[in-house]
Amino acid sequence: MCLYALQQKWCKDMEMLAINDLRFDANGLIPAVVQDADTNQVLMLAYMNAESLRLTMETNETHFWSRSRQELWHKGATSGNIQKVIEVKVDCDADTLLIRVDPAGPACHTGAQTCFYRNIKEVNQ
Amino acid sequence: MCLYALQQKWCKDMEMLAINDLRFDANGLIPAVVQDADTNQVLMLAYMNAESLRLTMETNETHFWSRSRQELWHKGATSGNIQKVIEVKVDCDADTLLIRVDPAGPACHTGAQTCFYRNIKEVNQ
């Protein structure tokens, strides 16, 4: 509990949330942004259900729910490009996760380091 | 078009996608990860419809679709904490955006710099 205004930033940093407090959507899923914990590059966005989140936290390797294949998906199980979990963050309204990882290889099935390898628009500064 | 294997990484970096190629969901929305272009901190995740994306690219300031309020939402219109758009990236299957921004202030309505100020779990390295 934050008693003093000066402590509030510190308190925010220290807050922890239980899995039960998460807001999964109508399909039982929550989006998970995956970020390289070393470079801070955003690698991909995928979806987790409660089971894949539990597996992620139990094994310290990312697991997702594949919406197209309708099955659990251990990232890197076939490619070898597993993602070691460094920390799992949750946003203010508890409906999005940010997973900071140490990736063993490229995140994208195309071989690109990040799935976000294309631009829609670049704004000239 | 990438003719040579050695050019493939460069080609990937240069690829551009049109808005019409994006895969909006059944509700006409696409998730947008917002990242600070300077610090690479992930600030928030919100949703865009075609109209809010058009406004974002026209004004170079982020606009979203508020699912709770069911209305267009110009980020920072009331708080002043607008997000100047630096670039808009799209992922491999064209169903997620990554918006890199120069934020005028905190992204979160709590006053935190990022909405991801809480941890679910920290893994000891």
mmCIF file of C-alpha atoms in Angstrom:
data_model
loop_
_atom_site.group_PDB
_atom_site.id
_atom_site.type_symbol
_atom_site.label_atom_id
_atom_site.label_comp_id
_atom_site.label_asym_id
_atom_site.label_seq_id
_atom_site.Cartn_x
_atom_site.Cartn_y
_atom_site.Cartn_z
ATOM 1 C CA MET A 1 0.000 0.000 0.000
ATOM 2 C CA CYS A 2 1.310 3.423 -0.926
ATOM 3 C CA LEU A 3 1.099 5.793 2.033
ATOM 4 C CA TYR A 4 3.119 8.664 0.687
ATOM 5 C CA ALA A 5 2.915 10.456 -2.629
ATOM 6 C CA LEU A 6 6.671 10.219 -3.041
ATOM 7 C CA GLN A 7 6.461 6.451 -2.818
ATOM 8 C CA GLN A 8 3.833 6.089 -5.513
ATOM 9 C CA LYS A 9 6.181 5.540 -8.443
ATOM 10 C CA TRP A 10 8.111 2.971 -6.432
ATOM 11 C CA CYS A 11 4.876 1.294 -5.351
ATOM 12 C CA LYS A 12 3.672 1.079 -8.928
ATOM 13 C CA ASP A 13 6.924 -0.613 -9.912
ATOM 14 C CA MET A 14 6.516 -3.139 -7.130
ATOM 15 C CA GLU A 15 2.876 -4.022 -7.724
ATOM 16 C CA MET A 16 2.212 -7.638 -8.521
ATOM 17 C CA LEU A 17 -0.926 -9.129 -9.985
ATOM 18 C CA ALA A 18 -2.262 -12.659 -9.695
ATOM 19 C CA ILE A 19 -3.299 -14.634 -12.772
ATOM 20 C CA ASN A 20 -6.835 -14.717 -11.404
ATOM 21 C CA ASP A 21 -6.996 -10.926 -11.657
ATOM 22 C CA LEU A 22 -6.413 -10.970 -15.430
ATOM 23 C CA ARG A 23 -9.230 -10.107 -17.805
ATOM 24 C CA PHE A 24 -9.322 -12.781 -20.498
ATOM 25 C CA ASP A 25 -11.640 -12.004 -23.430
ATOM 26 C CA ALA A 26 -14.858 -13.795 -24.440
ATOM 27 C CA ASN A 27 -12.738 -16.548 -26.029
ATOM 28 C CA GLY A 28 -10.647 -16.968 -22.890
ATOM 29 C CA LEU A 29 -7.639 -15.243 -24.470
ATOM 30 C CA ILE A 30 -5.378 -12.349 -23.579
ATOM 31 C CA PRO A 31 -2.967 -10.672 -26.028
ATOM 32 C CA ALA A 32 0.722 -10.956 -25.142
ATOM 33 C CA VAL A 33 3.281 -8.544 -26.564
ATOM 34 C CA VAL A 34 6.690 -10.229 -26.697
ATOM 35 C CA GLN A 35 9.712 -7.971 -26.302
ATOM 36 C CA ASP A 36 13.439 -8.767 -26.375
ATOM 37 C CA ALA A 37 14.587 -7.981 -22.816
ATOM 38 C CA ASP A 38 18.071 -7.125 -24.012
ATOM 39 C CA THR A 39 17.458 -4.956 -27.086
ATOM 40 C CA ASN A 40 13.875 -3.888 -26.213
ATOM 41 C CA GLN A 41 12.826 -4.767 -29.780
ATOM 42 C CA VAL A 42 9.160 -5.751 -30.013
ATOM 43 C CA LEU A 43 9.241 -9.231 -31.538
ATOM 44 C CA MET A 44 5.639 -10.405 -31.948
ATOM 45 C CA LEU A 45 2.136 -10.390 -30.559
ATOM 46 C CA ALA A 46 0.369 -13.655 -29.793
ATOM 47 C CA TYR A 47 -2.475 -14.821 -27.570
ATOM 48 C CA MET A 48 -2.480 -16.810 -24.360
ATOM 49 C CA ASN A 49 -5.205 -18.674 -22.582
ATOM 50 C CA ALA A 50 -4.937 -19.504 -18.882
ATOM 51 C CA GLU A 51 -3.293 -22.842 -19.621
ATOM 52 C CA SER A 52 -0.587 -21.395 -21.908
ATOM 53 C CA LEU A 53 0.132 -18.675 -19.352
ATOM 54 C CA ARG A 54 0.441 -21.285 -16.619
ATOM 55 C CA LEU A 55 2.846 -23.306 -18.797
ATOM 56 C CA THR A 56 4.806 -20.149 -19.619
ATOM 57 C CA MET A 57 5.286 -19.341 -15.964
ATOM 58 C CA GLU A 58 5.977 -22.928 -14.964
ATOM 59 C CA THR A 59 8.609 -23.607 -17.653
ATOM 60 C CA ASN A 60 9.934 -20.036 -18.147
ATOM 61 C CA GLU A 61 9.471 -20.517 -21.886
ATOM 62 C CA THR A 62 6.688 -18.833 -23.850
ATOM 63 C CA HIS A 63 3.592 -20.870 -24.693
ATOM 64 C CA PHE A 64 0.648 -19.434 -26.611
ATOM 65 C CA TRP A 65 -2.774 -20.423 -27.903
ATOM 66 C CA SER A 66 -2.804 -20.661 -31.688
ATOM 67 C CA ARG A 67 -6.106 -19.181 -32.855
ATOM 68 C CA SER A 68 -5.653 -20.559 -36.378
ATOM 69 C CA ARG A 69 -4.742 -24.083 -35.295
ATOM 70 C CA GLN A 70 -6.828 -24.005 -32.081
ATOM 71 C CA GLU A 71 -4.083 -25.620 -30.057
ATOM 72 C CA LEU A 72 -1.407 -24.914 -27.496
ATOM 73 C CA TRP A 73 1.797 -23.739 -29.074
ATOM 74 C CA HIS A 74 5.205 -23.956 -27.395
ATOM 75 C CA LYS A 75 7.191 -21.275 -29.217
ATOM 76 C CA GLY A 76 10.371 -22.826 -30.590
ATOM 77 C CA ALA A 77 9.308 -26.434 -30.071
ATOM 78 C CA THR A 78 9.962 -27.231 -33.727
ATOM 79 C CA SER A 79 12.243 -24.352 -34.819
ATOM 80 C CA GLY A 80 14.403 -24.364 -31.696
ATOM 81 C CA ASN A 81 13.826 -20.632 -31.344
ATOM 82 C CA ILE A 82 12.465 -20.766 -27.823
ATOM 83 C CA GLN A 83 11.942 -17.608 -25.818
ATOM 84 C CA LYS A 84 13.244 -17.687 -22.255
ATOM 85 C CA VAL A 85 10.972 -15.614 -20.037
ATOM 86 C CA ILE A 86 12.662 -12.822 -18.097
ATOM 87 C CA GLU A 87 9.537 -11.119 -16.745
ATOM 88 C CA VAL A 88 5.793 -10.986 -17.308
ATOM 89 C CA LYS A 89 4.151 -7.578 -17.019
ATOM 90 C CA VAL A 90 0.465 -6.655 -17.112
ATOM 91 C CA ASP A 91 -1.167 -3.403 -18.105
ATOM 92 C CA CYS A 92 -3.357 -1.043 -16.060
ATOM 93 C CA ASP A 93 -6.672 -2.654 -16.972
ATOM 94 C CA ALA A 94 -5.244 -6.174 -16.777
ATOM 95 C CA ASP A 95 -6.226 -7.197 -20.308
ATOM 96 C CA THR A 96 -2.802 -7.272 -21.991
ATOM 97 C CA LEU A 97 0.489 -8.948 -21.108
ATOM 98 C CA LEU A 98 4.027 -7.830 -21.903
ATOM 99 C CA ILE A 99 6.444 -10.753 -21.896
ATOM 100 C CA ARG A 100 10.108 -9.770 -21.816
ATOM 101 C CA VAL A 101 12.244 -12.599 -23.158
ATOM 102 C CA ASP A 102 15.685 -13.806 -24.092
ATOM 103 C CA PRO A 103 15.077 -15.312 -27.569
ATOM 104 C CA ALA A 104 17.187 -18.226 -28.825
ATOM 105 C CA GLY A 105 16.660 -17.115 -32.439
ATOM 106 C CA PRO A 106 14.377 -15.153 -34.763
ATOM 107 C CA ALA A 107 10.802 -14.673 -33.550
ATOM 108 C CA CYS A 108 9.208 -14.726 -36.995
ATOM 109 C CA HIS A 109 8.437 -17.801 -39.077
ATOM 110 C CA THR A 110 9.844 -15.860 -42.071
ATOM 111 C CA GLY A 111 13.263 -15.892 -40.441
ATOM 112 C CA ALA A 112 13.133 -12.208 -39.545
ATOM 113 C CA GLN A 113 14.261 -11.285 -36.045
ATOM 114 C CA THR A 114 10.911 -9.567 -35.410
ATOM 115 C CA CYS A 115 7.499 -10.141 -36.982
ATOM 116 C CA PHE A 116 7.224 -6.352 -37.397
ATOM 117 C CA TYR A 117 9.580 -6.104 -40.393
ATOM 118 C CA ARG A 118 7.270 -4.091 -42.635
ATOM 119 C CA ASN A 119 6.237 -0.465 -42.504
ATOM 120 C CA ILE A 120 2.907 1.016 -43.363
ATOM 121 C CA LYS A 121 4.150 4.525 -43.273
ATOM 122 C CA GLU A 122 7.211 6.434 -42.265
ATOM 123 C CA VAL A 123 6.712 9.961 -41.113
ATOM 124 C CA ASN A 124 9.518 12.350 -41.939
ATOM 125 C CA GLN A 125 10.654 14.079 -38.794
ATOM 126 C CA MET B 1 11.049 -8.037 -55.142
ATOM 127 C CA CYS B 2 13.976 -9.882 -53.605
ATOM 128 C CA LEU B 3 16.062 -11.613 -56.277
ATOM 129 C CA TYR B 4 19.036 -12.556 -54.204
ATOM 130 C CA ALA B 5 19.222 -14.335 -50.867
ATOM 131 C CA LEU B 6 21.695 -11.767 -49.579
ATOM 132 C CA GLN B 7 19.201 -9.016 -50.222
ATOM 133 C CA GLN B 8 16.378 -10.661 -48.320
ATOM 134 C CA LYS B 9 16.971 -8.998 -44.968
ATOM 135 C CA TRP B 10 17.250 -5.608 -46.668
ATOM 136 C CA CYS B 11 14.111 -6.308 -48.704
ATOM 137 C CA LYS B 12 12.190 -7.254 -45.581
ATOM 138 C CA ASP B 13 13.198 -3.967 -43.975
ATOM 139 C CA MET B 14 12.001 -2.045 -46.999
ATOM 140 C CA GLU B 15 8.657 -3.773 -47.482
ATOM 141 C CA MET B 16 5.610 -1.551 -47.243
ATOM 142 C CA LEU B 17 2.015 -2.624 -46.784
ATOM 143 C CA ALA B 18 -1.160 -0.803 -47.738
ATOM 144 C CA ILE B 19 -3.969 -0.281 -45.231
ATOM 145 C CA ASN B 20 -6.211 -2.404 -47.451
ATOM 146 C CA ASP B 21 -3.912 -5.379 -46.871
ATOM 147 C CA LEU B 22 -4.473 -5.321 -43.090
ATOM 148 C CA ARG B 23 -6.540 -8.028 -41.447
ATOM 149 C CA PHE B 24 -9.025 -6.344 -39.128
ATOM 150 C CA ASP B 25 -10.930 -8.719 -36.802
ATOM 151 C CA ALA B 26 -14.656 -9.547 -36.833
ATOM 152 C CA ASN B 27 -15.320 -6.260 -35.019
ATOM 153 C CA GLY B 28 -13.296 -4.288 -37.554
ATOM 154 C CA LEU B 29 -10.428 -3.775 -35.108
ATOM 155 C CA ILE B 30 -6.689 -4.385 -35.128
ATOM 156 C CA PRO B 31 -4.507 -4.329 -31.993
ATOM 157 C CA ALA B 32 -1.822 -1.628 -31.946
ATOM 158 C CA VAL B 33 1.223 -1.919 -29.700
ATOM 159 C CA VAL B 34 2.537 1.552 -28.866
ATOM 160 C CA GLN B 35 6.277 1.867 -28.272
ATOM 161 C CA ASP B 36 8.405 4.881 -27.351
ATOM 162 C CA ALA B 37 10.643 5.360 -30.410
ATOM 163 C CA ASP B 38 13.401 6.893 -28.308
ATOM 164 C CA THR B 39 13.586 4.567 -25.283
ATOM 165 C CA ASN B 40 11.925 1.506 -26.924
ATOM 166 C CA GLN B 41 9.719 1.144 -23.825
ATOM 167 C CA VAL B 42 6.384 -0.520 -24.633
ATOM 168 C CA LEU B 43 3.793 2.001 -23.481
ATOM 169 C CA MET B 44 0.355 0.502 -24.100
ATOM 170 C CA LEU B 45 -1.800 -1.661 -26.325
ATOM 171 C CA ALA B 46 -4.997 -0.270 -27.817
ATOM 172 C CA TYR B 47 -7.253 -1.030 -30.774
ATOM 173 C CA MET B 48 -7.727 0.776 -34.065
ATOM 174 C CA ASN B 49 -10.454 0.590 -36.651
ATOM 175 C CA ALA B 50 -9.850 1.731 -40.223
ATOM 176 C CA GLU B 51 -11.034 5.253 -39.406
ATOM 177 C CA SER B 52 -8.742 5.704 -36.387
ATOM 178 C CA LEU B 53 -5.798 4.374 -38.409
ATOM 179 C CA ARG B 54 -6.610 6.811 -41.208
ATOM 180 C CA LEU B 55 -6.737 9.675 -38.690
ATOM 181 C CA THR B 56 -3.477 8.494 -37.106
ATOM 182 C CA MET B 57 -1.684 8.548 -40.427
ATOM 183 C CA GLU B 58 -3.283 11.809 -41.553
ATOM 184 C CA THR B 59 -2.503 13.759 -38.369
ATOM 185 C CA ASN B 60 0.638 11.903 -37.231
ATOM 186 C CA GLU B 61 -0.950 11.591 -33.778
ATOM 187 C CA THR B 62 -2.349 8.313 -32.427
ATOM 188 C CA HIS B 63 -6.105 7.767 -32.604
ATOM 189 C CA PHE B 64 -7.776 4.587 -31.351
ATOM 190 C CA TRP B 65 -11.184 2.983 -31.072
ATOM 191 C CA SER B 66 -12.306 2.778 -27.457
ATOM 192 C CA ARG B 67 -14.011 -0.605 -27.017
ATOM 193 C CA SER B 68 -15.490 0.401 -23.642
ATOM 194 C CA ARG B 69 -16.850 3.750 -24.787
ATOM 195 C CA GLN B 70 -17.466 2.627 -28.392
ATOM 196 C CA GLU B 71 -16.050 5.836 -29.812
ATOM 197 C CA LEU B 72 -13.018 7.287 -31.538
ATOM 198 C CA TRP B 73 -10.365 8.350 -29.086
ATOM 199 C CA HIS B 74 -7.634 10.875 -29.889
ATOM 200 C CA LYS B 75 -4.934 9.967 -27.383
ATOM 201 C CA GLY B 76 -4.011 13.069 -25.379
ATOM 202 C CA ALA B 77 -6.976 15.166 -26.520
ATOM 203 C CA THR B 78 -7.937 15.842 -22.885
ATOM 204 C CA SER B 79 -4.709 15.035 -21.002
ATOM 205 C CA GLY B 80 -2.377 16.756 -23.452
ATOM 206 C CA ASN B 81 -0.292 13.589 -23.595
ATOM 207 C CA ILE B 82 -0.465 13.159 -27.341
ATOM 208 C CA GLN B 83 1.720 10.612 -29.106
ATOM 209 C CA LYS B 84 3.495 11.885 -32.213
ATOM 210 C CA VAL B 85 3.774 9.048 -34.726
ATOM 211 C CA ILE B 86 7.293 8.225 -35.905
ATOM 212 C CA GLU B 87 6.502 5.027 -37.806
ATOM 213 C CA VAL B 88 3.775 2.436 -38.220
ATOM 214 C CA LYS B 89 4.881 -1.168 -38.588
ATOM 215 C CA VAL B 90 2.816 -4.270 -39.332
ATOM 216 C CA ASP B 91 3.510 -7.884 -38.476
ATOM 217 C CA CYS B 92 4.001 -10.874 -40.756
ATOM 218 C CA ASP B 93 0.348 -11.904 -40.884
ATOM 219 C CA ALA B 94 -0.875 -8.304 -41.040
ATOM 220 C CA ASP B 95 -3.140 -8.511 -37.992
ATOM 221 C CA THR B 96 -1.147 -6.393 -35.517
ATOM 222 C CA LEU B 97 0.342 -2.905 -35.689
ATOM 223 C CA LEU B 98 3.395 -1.528 -33.926
ATOM 224 C CA ILE B 99 3.230 2.246 -33.600
ATOM 225 C CA ARG B 100 6.507 3.904 -32.664
ATOM 226 C CA VAL B 101 5.856 7.300 -31.110
ATOM 227 C CA ASP B 102 7.331 10.359 -29.460
ATOM 228 C CA PRO B 103 5.019 10.760 -26.420
ATOM 229 C CA ALA B 104 4.309 14.224 -24.949
ATOM 230 C CA GLY B 105 3.752 12.682 -21.501
ATOM 231 C CA PRO B 106 2.808 9.493 -19.645
ATOM 232 C CA ALA B 107 0.859 6.929 -21.669
ATOM 233 C CA CYS B 108 -1.179 5.599 -18.753
ATOM 234 C CA HIS B 109 -4.265 7.210 -17.222
ATOM 235 C CA THR B 110 -2.735 6.381 -13.804
ATOM 236 C CA GLY B 111 0.108 8.788 -14.538
ATOM 237 C CA ALA B 112 2.634 6.003 -15.077
ATOM 238 C CA GLN B 113 4.920 6.386 -18.079
ATOM 239 C CA THR B 114 3.795 2.979 -19.356
ATOM 240 C CA CYS B 115 0.574 1.035 -18.765
ATOM 241 C CA PHE B 116 2.752 -2.028 -18.059
ATOM 242 C CA TYR B 117 3.861 -0.978 -14.570
ATOM 243 C CA ARG B 118 2.941 -4.203 -12.786
ATOM 244 C CA ASN B 119 4.573 -7.591 -12.843
ATOM 245 C CA ILE B 120 2.913 -10.960 -12.692
ATOM 246 C CA LYS B 121 6.098 -12.796 -12.094
ATOM 247 C CA GLU B 122 9.789 -12.160 -12.085
ATOM 248 C CA VAL B 123 12.007 -15.042 -12.958
ATOM 249 C CA ASN B 124 15.333 -15.123 -11.177
ATOM 250 C CA GLN B 125 18.089 -15.350 -13.731
#
